[in-house]
Short mmCIF file of C-alpha atoms in Angstrom, two decimals:
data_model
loop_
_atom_site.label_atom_id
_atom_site.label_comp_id
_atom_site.label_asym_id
_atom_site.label_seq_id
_atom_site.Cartn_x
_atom_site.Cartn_y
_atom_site.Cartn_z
CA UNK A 1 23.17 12.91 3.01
CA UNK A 2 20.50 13.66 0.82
CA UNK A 3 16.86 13.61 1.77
CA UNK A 4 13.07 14.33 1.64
CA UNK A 5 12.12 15.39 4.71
CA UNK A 6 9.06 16.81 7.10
CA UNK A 7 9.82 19.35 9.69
CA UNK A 8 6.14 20.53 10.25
CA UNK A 9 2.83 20.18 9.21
CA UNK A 10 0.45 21.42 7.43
CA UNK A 11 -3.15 20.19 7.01
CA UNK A 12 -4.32 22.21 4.35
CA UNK A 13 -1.47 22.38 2.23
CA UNK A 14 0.72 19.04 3.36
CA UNK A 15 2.75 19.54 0.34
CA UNK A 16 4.34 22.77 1.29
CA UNK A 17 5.61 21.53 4.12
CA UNK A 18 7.92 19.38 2.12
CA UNK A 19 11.35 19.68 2.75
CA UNK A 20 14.36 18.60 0.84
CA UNK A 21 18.26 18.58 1.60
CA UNK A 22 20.45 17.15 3.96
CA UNK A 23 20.34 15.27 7.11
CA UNK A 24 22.41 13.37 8.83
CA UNK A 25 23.65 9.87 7.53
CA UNK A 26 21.98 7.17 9.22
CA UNK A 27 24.02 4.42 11.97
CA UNK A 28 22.79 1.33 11.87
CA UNK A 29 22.51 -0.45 15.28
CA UNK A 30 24.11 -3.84 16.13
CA UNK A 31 21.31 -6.45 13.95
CA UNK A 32 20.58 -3.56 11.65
CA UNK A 33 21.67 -3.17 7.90
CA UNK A 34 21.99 0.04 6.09
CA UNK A 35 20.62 -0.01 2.64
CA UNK A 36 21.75 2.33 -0.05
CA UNK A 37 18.86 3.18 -1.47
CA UNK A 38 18.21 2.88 -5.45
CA UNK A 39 14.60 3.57 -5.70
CA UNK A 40 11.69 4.50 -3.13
CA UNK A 41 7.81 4.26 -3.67
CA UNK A 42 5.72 7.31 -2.81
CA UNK A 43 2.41 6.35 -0.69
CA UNK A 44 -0.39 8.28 0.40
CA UNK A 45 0.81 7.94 3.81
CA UNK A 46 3.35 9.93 3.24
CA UNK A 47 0.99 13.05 2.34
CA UNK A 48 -0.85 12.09 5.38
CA UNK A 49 2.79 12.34 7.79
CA UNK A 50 2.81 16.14 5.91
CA UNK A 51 -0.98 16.75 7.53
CA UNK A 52 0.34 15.30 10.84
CA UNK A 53 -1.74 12.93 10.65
CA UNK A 54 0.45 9.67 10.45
CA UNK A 55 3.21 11.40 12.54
CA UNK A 56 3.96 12.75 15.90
CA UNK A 57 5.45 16.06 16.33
CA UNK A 58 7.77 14.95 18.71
CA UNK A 59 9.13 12.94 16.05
CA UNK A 60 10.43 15.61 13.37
CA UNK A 61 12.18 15.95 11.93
CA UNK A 62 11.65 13.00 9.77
CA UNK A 63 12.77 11.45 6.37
CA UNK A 64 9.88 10.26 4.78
CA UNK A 65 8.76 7.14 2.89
CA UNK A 66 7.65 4.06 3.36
CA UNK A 67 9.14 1.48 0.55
CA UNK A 68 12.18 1.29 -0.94
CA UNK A 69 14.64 -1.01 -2.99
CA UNK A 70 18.58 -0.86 -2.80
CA UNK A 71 21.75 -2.62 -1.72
CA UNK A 72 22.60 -3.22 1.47
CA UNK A 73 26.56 -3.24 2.48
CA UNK A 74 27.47 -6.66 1.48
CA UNK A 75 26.17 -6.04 -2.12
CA UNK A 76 22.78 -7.84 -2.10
CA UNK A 77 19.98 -6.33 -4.30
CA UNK A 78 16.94 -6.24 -1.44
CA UNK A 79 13.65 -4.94 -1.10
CA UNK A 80 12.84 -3.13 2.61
CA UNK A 81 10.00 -4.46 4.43
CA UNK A 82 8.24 -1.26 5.84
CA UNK A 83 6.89 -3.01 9.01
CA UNK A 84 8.86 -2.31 12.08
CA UNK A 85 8.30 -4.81 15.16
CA UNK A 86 9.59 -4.82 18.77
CA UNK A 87 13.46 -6.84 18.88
CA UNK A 88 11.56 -9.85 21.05
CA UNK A 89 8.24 -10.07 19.19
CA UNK A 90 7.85 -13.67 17.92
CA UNK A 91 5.21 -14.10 14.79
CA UNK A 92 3.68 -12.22 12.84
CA UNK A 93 5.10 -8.73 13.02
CA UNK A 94 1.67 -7.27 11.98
CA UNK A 95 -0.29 -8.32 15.46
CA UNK A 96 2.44 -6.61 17.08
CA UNK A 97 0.73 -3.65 18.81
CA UNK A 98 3.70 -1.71 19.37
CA UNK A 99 4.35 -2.12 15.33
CA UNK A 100 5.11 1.15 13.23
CA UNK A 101 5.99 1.74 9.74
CA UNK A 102 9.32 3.60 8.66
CA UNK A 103 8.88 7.07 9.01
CA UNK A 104 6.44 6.85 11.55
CA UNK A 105 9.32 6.42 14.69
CA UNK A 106 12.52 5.06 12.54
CA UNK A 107 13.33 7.50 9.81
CA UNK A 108 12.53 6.65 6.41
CA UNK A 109 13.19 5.78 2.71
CA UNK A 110 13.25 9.05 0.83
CA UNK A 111 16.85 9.57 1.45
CA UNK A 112 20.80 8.33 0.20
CA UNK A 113 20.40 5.55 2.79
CA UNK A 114 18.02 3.99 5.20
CA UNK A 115 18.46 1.42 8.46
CA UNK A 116 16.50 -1.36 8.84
CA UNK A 117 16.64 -4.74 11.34
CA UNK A 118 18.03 -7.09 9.21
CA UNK A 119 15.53 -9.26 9.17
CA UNK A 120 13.78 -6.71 7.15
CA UNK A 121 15.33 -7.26 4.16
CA UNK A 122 13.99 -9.49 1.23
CA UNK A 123 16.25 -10.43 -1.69
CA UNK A 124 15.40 -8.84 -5.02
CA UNK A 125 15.24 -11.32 -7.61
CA UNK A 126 17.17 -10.27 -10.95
CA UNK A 127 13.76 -10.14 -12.69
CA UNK A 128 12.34 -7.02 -11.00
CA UNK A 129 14.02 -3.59 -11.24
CA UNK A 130 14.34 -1.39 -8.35
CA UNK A 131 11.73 0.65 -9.90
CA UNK A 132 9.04 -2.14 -9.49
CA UNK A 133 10.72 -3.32 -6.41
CA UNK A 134 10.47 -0.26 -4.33
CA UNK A 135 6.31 -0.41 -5.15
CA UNK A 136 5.57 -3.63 -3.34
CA UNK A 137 6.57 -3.10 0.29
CA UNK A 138 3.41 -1.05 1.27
CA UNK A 139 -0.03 -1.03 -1.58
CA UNK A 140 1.30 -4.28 -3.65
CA UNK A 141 2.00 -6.25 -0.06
CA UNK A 142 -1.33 -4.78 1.39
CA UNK A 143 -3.14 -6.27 -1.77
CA UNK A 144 -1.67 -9.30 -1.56
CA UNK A 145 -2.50 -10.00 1.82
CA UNK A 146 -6.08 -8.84 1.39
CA UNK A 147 -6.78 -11.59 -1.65
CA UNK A 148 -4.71 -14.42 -0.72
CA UNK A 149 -4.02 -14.33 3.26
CA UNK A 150 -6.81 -12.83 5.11
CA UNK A 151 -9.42 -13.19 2.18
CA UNK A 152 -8.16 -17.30 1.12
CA UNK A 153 -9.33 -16.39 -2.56
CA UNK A 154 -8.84 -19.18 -5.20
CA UNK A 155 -8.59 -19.25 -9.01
CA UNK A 156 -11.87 -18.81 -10.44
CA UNK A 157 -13.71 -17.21 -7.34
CA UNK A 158 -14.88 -13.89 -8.12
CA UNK A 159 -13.94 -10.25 -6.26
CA UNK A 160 -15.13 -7.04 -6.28
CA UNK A 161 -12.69 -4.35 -5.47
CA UNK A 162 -14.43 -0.79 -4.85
CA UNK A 163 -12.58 2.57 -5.38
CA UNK A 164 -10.77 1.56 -8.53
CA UNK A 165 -7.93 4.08 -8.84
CA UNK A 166 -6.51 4.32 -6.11
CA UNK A 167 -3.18 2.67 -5.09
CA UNK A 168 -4.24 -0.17 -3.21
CA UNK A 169 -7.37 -1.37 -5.16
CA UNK A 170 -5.10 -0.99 -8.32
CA UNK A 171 -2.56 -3.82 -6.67
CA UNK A 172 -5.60 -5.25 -6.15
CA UNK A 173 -6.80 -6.05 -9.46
CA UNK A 174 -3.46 -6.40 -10.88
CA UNK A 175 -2.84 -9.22 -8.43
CA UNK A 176 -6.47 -10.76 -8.41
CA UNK A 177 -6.47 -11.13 -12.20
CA UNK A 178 -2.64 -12.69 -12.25
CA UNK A 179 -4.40 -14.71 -9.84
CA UNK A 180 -6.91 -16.76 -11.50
CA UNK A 181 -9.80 -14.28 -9.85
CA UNK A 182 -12.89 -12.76 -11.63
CA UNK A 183 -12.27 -9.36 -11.06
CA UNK A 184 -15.34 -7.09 -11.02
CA UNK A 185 -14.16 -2.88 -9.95
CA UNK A 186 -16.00 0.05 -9.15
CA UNK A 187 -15.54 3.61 -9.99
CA UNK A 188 -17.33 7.21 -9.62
CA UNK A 189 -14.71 8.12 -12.28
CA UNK A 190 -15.36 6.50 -15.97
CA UNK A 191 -11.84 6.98 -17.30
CA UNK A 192 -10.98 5.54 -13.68
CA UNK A 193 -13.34 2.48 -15.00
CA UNK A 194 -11.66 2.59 -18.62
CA UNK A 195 -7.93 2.06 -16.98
CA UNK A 196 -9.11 -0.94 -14.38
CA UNK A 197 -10.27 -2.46 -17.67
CA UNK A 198 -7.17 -2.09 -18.93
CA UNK A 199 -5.47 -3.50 -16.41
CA UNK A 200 -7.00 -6.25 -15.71
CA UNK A 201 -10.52 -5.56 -14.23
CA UNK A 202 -13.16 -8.28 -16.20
CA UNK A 203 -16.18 -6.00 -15.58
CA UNK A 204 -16.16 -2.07 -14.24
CA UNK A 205 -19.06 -0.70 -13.04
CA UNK A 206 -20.12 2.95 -11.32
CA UNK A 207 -19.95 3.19 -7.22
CA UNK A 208 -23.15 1.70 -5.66
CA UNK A 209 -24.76 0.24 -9.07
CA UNK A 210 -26.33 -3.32 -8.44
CA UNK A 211 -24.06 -5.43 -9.88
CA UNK A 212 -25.79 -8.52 -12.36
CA UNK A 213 -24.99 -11.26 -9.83
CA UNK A 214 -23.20 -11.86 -6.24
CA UNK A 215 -19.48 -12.31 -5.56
CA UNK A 216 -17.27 -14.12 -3.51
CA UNK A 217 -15.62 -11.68 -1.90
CA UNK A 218 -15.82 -7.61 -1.43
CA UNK A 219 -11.83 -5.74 -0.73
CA UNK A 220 -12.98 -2.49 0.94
CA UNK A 221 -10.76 0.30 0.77
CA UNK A 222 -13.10 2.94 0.72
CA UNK A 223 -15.56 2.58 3.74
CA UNK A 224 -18.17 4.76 4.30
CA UNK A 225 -19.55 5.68 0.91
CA UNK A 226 -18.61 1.64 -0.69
CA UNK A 227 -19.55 0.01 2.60
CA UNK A 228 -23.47 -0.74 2.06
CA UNK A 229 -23.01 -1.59 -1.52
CA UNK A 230 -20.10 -4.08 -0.53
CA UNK A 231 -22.34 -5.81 1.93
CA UNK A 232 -25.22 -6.18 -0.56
CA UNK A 233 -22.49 -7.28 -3.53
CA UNK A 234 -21.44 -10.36 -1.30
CA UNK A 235 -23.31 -13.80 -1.84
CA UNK A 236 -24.34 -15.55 1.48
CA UNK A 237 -21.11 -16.99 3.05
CA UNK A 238 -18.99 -14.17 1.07
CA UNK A 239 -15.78 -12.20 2.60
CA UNK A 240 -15.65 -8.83 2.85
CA UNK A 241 -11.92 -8.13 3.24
CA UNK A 242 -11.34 -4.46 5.11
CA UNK A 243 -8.05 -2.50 4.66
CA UNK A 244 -8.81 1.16 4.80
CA UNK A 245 -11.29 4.18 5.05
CA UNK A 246 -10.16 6.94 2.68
CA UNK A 247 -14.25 8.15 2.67
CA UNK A 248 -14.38 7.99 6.51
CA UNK A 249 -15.10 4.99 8.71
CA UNK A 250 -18.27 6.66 10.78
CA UNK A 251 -21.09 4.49 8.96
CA UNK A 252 -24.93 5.58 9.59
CA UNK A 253 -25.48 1.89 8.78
CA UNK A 254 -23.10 -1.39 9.25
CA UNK A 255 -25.46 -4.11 7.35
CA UNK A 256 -25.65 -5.59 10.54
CA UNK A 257 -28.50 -7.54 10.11
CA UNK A 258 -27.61 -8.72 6.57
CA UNK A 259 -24.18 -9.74 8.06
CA UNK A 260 -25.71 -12.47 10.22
CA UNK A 261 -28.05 -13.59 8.09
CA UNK A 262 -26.13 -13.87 4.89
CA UNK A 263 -23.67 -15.46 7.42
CA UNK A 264 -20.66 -12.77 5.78
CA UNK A 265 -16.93 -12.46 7.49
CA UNK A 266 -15.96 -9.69 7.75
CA UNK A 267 -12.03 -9.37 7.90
CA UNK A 268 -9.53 -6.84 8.88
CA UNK A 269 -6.32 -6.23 6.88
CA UNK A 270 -3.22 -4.30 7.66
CA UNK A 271 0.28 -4.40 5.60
CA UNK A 272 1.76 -7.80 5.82
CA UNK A 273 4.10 -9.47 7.38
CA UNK A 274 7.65 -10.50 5.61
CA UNK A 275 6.92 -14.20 4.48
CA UNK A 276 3.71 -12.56 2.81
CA UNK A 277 6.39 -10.02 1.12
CA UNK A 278 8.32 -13.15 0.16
CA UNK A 279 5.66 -14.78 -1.59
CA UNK A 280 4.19 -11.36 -3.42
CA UNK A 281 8.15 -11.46 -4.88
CA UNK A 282 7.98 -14.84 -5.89
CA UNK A 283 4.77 -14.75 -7.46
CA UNK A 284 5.64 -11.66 -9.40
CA UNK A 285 8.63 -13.44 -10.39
CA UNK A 286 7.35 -16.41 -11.21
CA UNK A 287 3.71 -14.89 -13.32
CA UNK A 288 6.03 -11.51 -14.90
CA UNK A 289 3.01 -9.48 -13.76
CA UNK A 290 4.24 -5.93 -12.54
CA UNK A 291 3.19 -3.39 -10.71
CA UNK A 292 1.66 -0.23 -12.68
CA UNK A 293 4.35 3.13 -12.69
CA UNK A 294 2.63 6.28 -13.17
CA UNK A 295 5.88 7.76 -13.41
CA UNK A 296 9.41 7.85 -12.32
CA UNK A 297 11.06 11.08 -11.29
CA UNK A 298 13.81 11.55 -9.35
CA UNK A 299 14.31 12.23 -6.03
CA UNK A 300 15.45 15.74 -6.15
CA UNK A 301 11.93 15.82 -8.01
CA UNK A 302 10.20 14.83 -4.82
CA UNK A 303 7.30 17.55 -4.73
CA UNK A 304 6.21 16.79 -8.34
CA UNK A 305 5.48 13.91 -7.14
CA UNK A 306 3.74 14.61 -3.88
CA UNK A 307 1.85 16.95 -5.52
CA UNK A 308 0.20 14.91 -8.40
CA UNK A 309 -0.76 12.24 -5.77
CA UNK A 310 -2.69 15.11 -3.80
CA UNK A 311 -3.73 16.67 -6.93
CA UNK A 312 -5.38 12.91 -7.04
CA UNK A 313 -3.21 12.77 -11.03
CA UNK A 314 -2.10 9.46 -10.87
CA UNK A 315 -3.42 5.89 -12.04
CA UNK A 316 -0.38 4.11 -10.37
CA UNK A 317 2.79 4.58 -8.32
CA UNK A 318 4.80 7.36 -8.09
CA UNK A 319 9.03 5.85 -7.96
CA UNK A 320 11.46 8.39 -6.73
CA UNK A 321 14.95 7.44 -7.81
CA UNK A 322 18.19 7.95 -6.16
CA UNK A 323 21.52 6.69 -8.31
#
């Protein structure tokens, strides 16, 4: 079958070790369903598989991608949940510490057809295309979890999401402003600030500038260049809601000592778990917000698309299509 594909790495240049072609069609094991795959979102994790970073030599080679939307075998329109946990875990699949995402040990979206537990699957309501489907599973799911799992934000309680731009912290303020939230976003980059205006943000402002009054809650992203400035954004009692650490997580300063005595939380995030991919489907149903498409290409397109994300192009997802 078709596919998109890593068979080595390469740090400096992840994107030309790309590979595209065929591989072998996929079996599904007894409790798995194979999905025929309609759309698949492209996620920075995928670049980072390329560096070898997110994925173990011994494990290529190795379709890539994370998220994906499709049919399964009985006909049902479904969205994949990404998160892979042991057969016998019971709970939350995202405390599972033998968890892994596809493409990481089971092979992946970017391809004719993927195999999932069939548990995995969430229906796709009618409302959402494949295209908008096939973003949630990893950034959209991530976001949601952030704001309204770990972080227990409420209408009218204000956030600041730093790093505006990039794939999460857009999710983020797309969801936070569907949800009731004041949503304040930060930016190095002022059309960066211009576009999380436009898509929701209520006030942008540029990395690290004292912002006119405390919020509720900080979603990190970024780490060690946002990290400080999210500590001293927080009012006393705030969250500060920690998913990732695309500048680097080795901090010459943690806030300690404004963390205890501002009395802040500080929260760890990671993915979500399938009732929280549930919900993110029914509340995009139910508000008609949708994810933001930076563009649509199909699948035989596949480096285009890798290659604007590294190029750091985009203000959105990048969909791969597969018909």
């Amino acid at each position: 079958m078709f596919a998109v594909y890593a068979d080595r790495f390469s740090a400096d240049d992840p994107v030309s070790a790309l590979q595209i072609g065929e591989r072998p069609a996929p079996v599904a094991p007894v409790g798995w369903s194979t999905v025929t795959v309609r759309a698949a979102g492209l996620n920075h994790h995928d670049l980072w598989a390329l560096r070898g970073a997110a994925l173990h030599a011994s494990r290529v080679p190795m379709i890539l991608g994370c998220d994906a939307a499709g049919t399964d075998e009985d006909g049902n329109d479904v969205i994949v949940h990404a998160v892979i946990s042991d057969p016998d875990w019971v709970g939350d699949e995202t405390m599972d510490p033998g968890r892994t995402l596809l493409s990481e040990f089971h092979q992946g979206t970017f391809a004719d057809q993927v195999v999932v537990p069939r548990r995995n699957l969430v229906p796709k309501p009618a409302s959402l295309s494949f295209e908008e489907a096939a973003c949630l599973p990893t950034a959209y799911l991530t976001a949601y979890r952030m704001l309204f799992v770990r972080g227990g934000l409420h209408p009218g309680d204000t956030v600041l999401v730093q790093g505006a731009g990039g794939g999460v912290a857009t999710a983020l303020i797309i969801l936070a402003r569907a949800g009731g939230l004041r949503v304040l976003a930060t930016s190095r980059d002022a059309a960066k600030r211009r576009r999380a205006l436009e898509i929701g943000a209520h006030e942008v402002y540029e990395t690290g500038t004292r912002l006119p009054s405390r919020v509720d809650a900080v979603m990190e992203t970024v780490g060690k260049a946002t990290w400080s400035h999210s500590v001293r954004s927080l009012r006393p009692g705030g969250v500060l809601v920690t998913s990732g650490t695309t500048s680097g997580a080795d901090l010459t300063d943690a806030e300690l000592n404004k963390i205890f005595f501002l009395q802040l939380s500080v929260i760890g995030s990671t993915m979500g778990n399938r009732d929280d991919l549930s919900s993110l489907v029914s509340f995009l149903d139910a508000t008609g917000v949708r994810p933001l498409v930076d563009r649509v290409l199909p699948m035989t397109e596949a480096r285009a698309g890798f290659q604007a994300m590294y190029n750091g192009e985009l203000f959105g997802k990048v969909v791969l299509t597969r018909q």
